[in-house]
Amino acid sequence: MTSRPTAPRLGRAAVAVPVVLGVAYGIWAAGIQRNGGNGVITWGQVVLGVVSGVVLIALGIGLLRIQSALPREIRAAAYGALFGCAMGFLYSLSDHSVLRSSGIGAAFGAGMFLTAFYVFYTHEN
């Protein structure tokens, strides 16, 4: 019988970062969708916030679990794609065009790619 390789276990601190970011992201998304409303929070805003936060948490934890198997370029691209998509989605919630939201997401993603690549390149052997 062969043993299956398992993904590395994540510590509490490693899991806490995507969870806190996901909660903040969900609140931010619901706040943008609320559009400064009249103090009334709708179920649609709550659902949007919860779903977007949970999706970001799941993708963040998933990326943390597989990042050690990725070369630094792909790892930096994955972080850039996750961050760029997240920021583009938030920007699209404020009723901007798809093209402009995609451009903003691409710009943020490129910035995150460069930052993550620099950090990975200078901190690895």
mmCIF file of C-alpha atoms in Angstrom:
data_model
loop_
_atom_site.group_PDB
_atom_site.id
_atom_site.type_symbol
_atom_site.label_atom_id
_atom_site.label_comp_id
_atom_site.label_asym_id
_atom_site.label_seq_id
_atom_site.Cartn_x
_atom_site.Cartn_y
_atom_site.Cartn_z
ATOM 1 C CA MET A 1 0.000 0.000 0.000
ATOM 2 C CA THR A 2 1.377 3.391 -0.917
ATOM 3 C CA SER A 3 0.888 6.370 1.264
ATOM 4 C CA ARG A 4 -0.699 9.411 -0.279
ATOM 5 C CA PRO A 5 1.254 12.640 0.082
ATOM 6 C CA THR A 6 -0.705 15.087 2.155
ATOM 7 C CA ALA A 7 -0.728 18.831 1.983
ATOM 8 C CA PRO A 8 1.202 20.564 4.740
ATOM 9 C CA ARG A 9 -0.848 21.420 7.807
ATOM 10 C CA LEU A 10 -1.389 25.097 8.330
ATOM 11 C CA GLY A 11 -0.968 26.675 11.740
ATOM 12 C CA ARG A 12 -3.575 28.837 13.406
ATOM 13 C CA ALA A 13 -1.782 32.050 12.502
ATOM 14 C CA ALA A 14 -1.565 31.037 8.839
ATOM 15 C CA VAL A 15 -5.295 30.312 8.709
ATOM 16 C CA ALA A 16 -6.165 33.448 10.674
ATOM 17 C CA VAL A 17 -4.818 35.787 7.991
ATOM 18 C CA PRO A 18 -7.170 34.673 5.175
ATOM 19 C CA VAL A 19 -10.074 34.461 7.617
ATOM 20 C CA VAL A 20 -9.591 38.022 8.868
ATOM 21 C CA LEU A 21 -9.047 39.292 5.317
ATOM 22 C CA GLY A 22 -12.148 37.421 4.114
ATOM 23 C CA VAL A 23 -14.325 38.876 6.867
ATOM 24 C CA ALA A 24 -13.051 42.388 6.135
ATOM 25 C CA TYR A 25 -13.556 41.806 2.404
ATOM 26 C CA GLY A 26 -17.131 40.630 2.924
ATOM 27 C CA ILE A 27 -17.973 43.647 5.071
ATOM 28 C CA TRP A 28 -16.345 45.936 2.507
ATOM 29 C CA ALA A 29 -18.273 44.334 -0.378
ATOM 30 C CA ALA A 30 -21.572 44.650 1.478
ATOM 31 C CA GLY A 31 -20.762 48.255 2.334
ATOM 32 C CA ILE A 32 -20.031 49.132 -1.280
ATOM 33 C CA GLN A 33 -23.240 47.428 -2.417
ATOM 34 C CA ARG A 34 -25.186 49.322 0.243
ATOM 35 C CA ASN A 35 -24.057 52.516 -1.503
ATOM 36 C CA GLY A 36 -24.326 54.655 1.599
ATOM 37 C CA GLY A 37 -28.022 53.701 1.891
ATOM 38 C CA ASN A 38 -30.482 55.040 4.383
ATOM 39 C CA GLY A 39 -29.449 52.788 7.269
ATOM 40 C CA VAL A 40 -31.410 49.784 6.031
ATOM 41 C CA ILE A 41 -29.391 46.640 5.437
ATOM 42 C CA THR A 42 -31.001 44.193 3.032
ATOM 43 C CA TRP A 43 -30.632 40.417 2.889
ATOM 44 C CA GLY A 44 -29.061 40.750 -0.553
ATOM 45 C CA GLN A 45 -26.224 42.822 0.875
ATOM 46 C CA VAL A 46 -25.715 40.339 3.708
ATOM 47 C CA VAL A 47 -25.632 37.398 1.288
ATOM 48 C CA LEU A 48 -23.206 39.221 -1.019
ATOM 49 C CA GLY A 49 -20.900 39.972 1.890
ATOM 50 C CA VAL A 50 -20.996 36.451 3.294
ATOM 51 C CA VAL A 51 -20.533 34.712 -0.055
ATOM 52 C CA SER A 52 -17.717 36.983 -1.232
ATOM 53 C CA GLY A 53 -15.964 36.673 2.133
ATOM 54 C CA VAL A 54 -16.270 32.877 2.198
ATOM 55 C CA VAL A 55 -14.999 32.582 -1.377
ATOM 56 C CA LEU A 56 -11.971 34.749 -0.581
ATOM 57 C CA ILE A 57 -11.262 32.728 2.578
ATOM 58 C CA ALA A 58 -11.476 29.435 0.655
ATOM 59 C CA LEU A 59 -9.232 30.646 -2.158
ATOM 60 C CA GLY A 60 -6.729 32.143 0.287
ATOM 61 C CA ILE A 61 -6.476 28.960 2.357
ATOM 62 C CA GLY A 62 -6.275 26.880 -0.815
ATOM 63 C CA LEU A 63 -3.414 29.014 -2.102
ATOM 64 C CA LEU A 64 -1.623 28.753 1.231
ATOM 65 C CA ARG A 65 -1.920 24.961 1.129
ATOM 66 C CA ILE A 66 -0.377 24.594 -2.345
ATOM 67 C CA GLN A 67 2.089 27.472 -2.368
ATOM 68 C CA SER A 68 5.070 25.405 -1.246
ATOM 69 C CA ALA A 69 4.702 23.183 -4.325
ATOM 70 C CA LEU A 70 4.797 26.130 -6.739
ATOM 71 C CA PRO A 71 7.880 27.819 -8.154
ATOM 72 C CA ARG A 72 8.226 31.442 -7.081
ATOM 73 C CA GLU A 73 7.069 32.876 -10.427
ATOM 74 C CA ILE A 74 3.843 30.850 -10.471
ATOM 75 C CA ARG A 75 3.282 31.512 -6.762
ATOM 76 C CA ALA A 76 3.646 35.262 -7.311
ATOM 77 C CA ALA A 77 1.294 35.063 -10.302
ATOM 78 C CA ALA A 78 -1.270 33.179 -8.190
ATOM 79 C CA TYR A 79 -1.182 35.829 -5.469
ATOM 80 C CA GLY A 80 -1.388 38.551 -8.117
ATOM 81 C CA ALA A 81 -4.373 36.893 -9.791
ATOM 82 C CA LEU A 82 -6.213 36.417 -6.498
ATOM 83 C CA PHE A 83 -5.616 40.009 -5.397
ATOM 84 C CA GLY A 84 -6.360 41.474 -8.832
ATOM 85 C CA CYS A 85 -9.636 39.565 -9.186
ATOM 86 C CA ALA A 86 -10.683 40.539 -5.665
ATOM 87 C CA MET A 87 -9.997 44.241 -6.215
ATOM 88 C CA GLY A 88 -11.580 44.221 -9.678
ATOM 89 C CA PHE A 89 -14.736 42.682 -8.219
ATOM 90 C CA LEU A 90 -14.923 45.296 -5.462
ATOM 91 C CA TYR A 91 -14.452 48.051 -8.028
ATOM 92 C CA SER A 92 -17.217 46.571 -10.193
ATOM 93 C CA LEU A 93 -19.642 46.776 -7.264
ATOM 94 C CA SER A 94 -19.495 50.564 -7.480
ATOM 95 C CA ASP A 95 -21.255 50.516 -10.873
ATOM 96 C CA HIS A 96 -18.236 50.939 -13.121
ATOM 97 C CA SER A 97 -17.894 49.288 -16.516
ATOM 98 C CA VAL A 98 -16.516 45.782 -16.912
ATOM 99 C CA LEU A 99 -13.601 47.103 -18.943
ATOM 100 C CA ARG A 100 -12.617 49.654 -16.294
ATOM 101 C CA SER A 101 -13.053 47.112 -13.484
ATOM 102 C CA SER A 102 -10.887 44.642 -15.398
ATOM 103 C CA GLY A 103 -8.229 47.299 -15.922
ATOM 104 C CA ILE A 104 -8.196 48.200 -12.234
ATOM 105 C CA GLY A 105 -8.011 44.506 -11.313
ATOM 106 C CA ALA A 106 -5.173 43.937 -13.778
ATOM 107 C CA ALA A 107 -3.239 46.924 -12.415
ATOM 108 C CA PHE A 108 -3.632 45.763 -8.817
ATOM 109 C CA GLY A 109 -2.793 42.197 -9.830
ATOM 110 C CA ALA A 110 0.377 43.317 -11.619
ATOM 111 C CA GLY A 111 1.417 45.313 -8.577
ATOM 112 C CA MET A 112 0.840 42.327 -6.304
ATOM 113 C CA PHE A 113 2.723 40.048 -8.708
ATOM 114 C CA LEU A 114 5.764 42.332 -8.649
ATOM 115 C CA THR A 115 5.630 42.713 -4.872
ATOM 116 C CA ALA A 116 5.155 38.996 -4.215
ATOM 117 C CA PHE A 117 7.882 38.036 -6.689
ATOM 118 C CA TYR A 118 10.305 40.450 -5.021
ATOM 119 C CA VAL A 119 9.514 39.041 -1.575
ATOM 120 C CA PHE A 120 9.804 35.415 -2.723
ATOM 121 C CA TYR A 121 12.989 36.078 -4.694
ATOM 122 C CA THR A 122 14.775 37.841 -1.839
ATOM 123 C CA HIS A 123 13.683 35.430 0.903
ATOM 124 C CA GLU A 124 14.364 32.076 -0.783
ATOM 125 C CA ASN A 125 17.678 30.319 -1.326
#
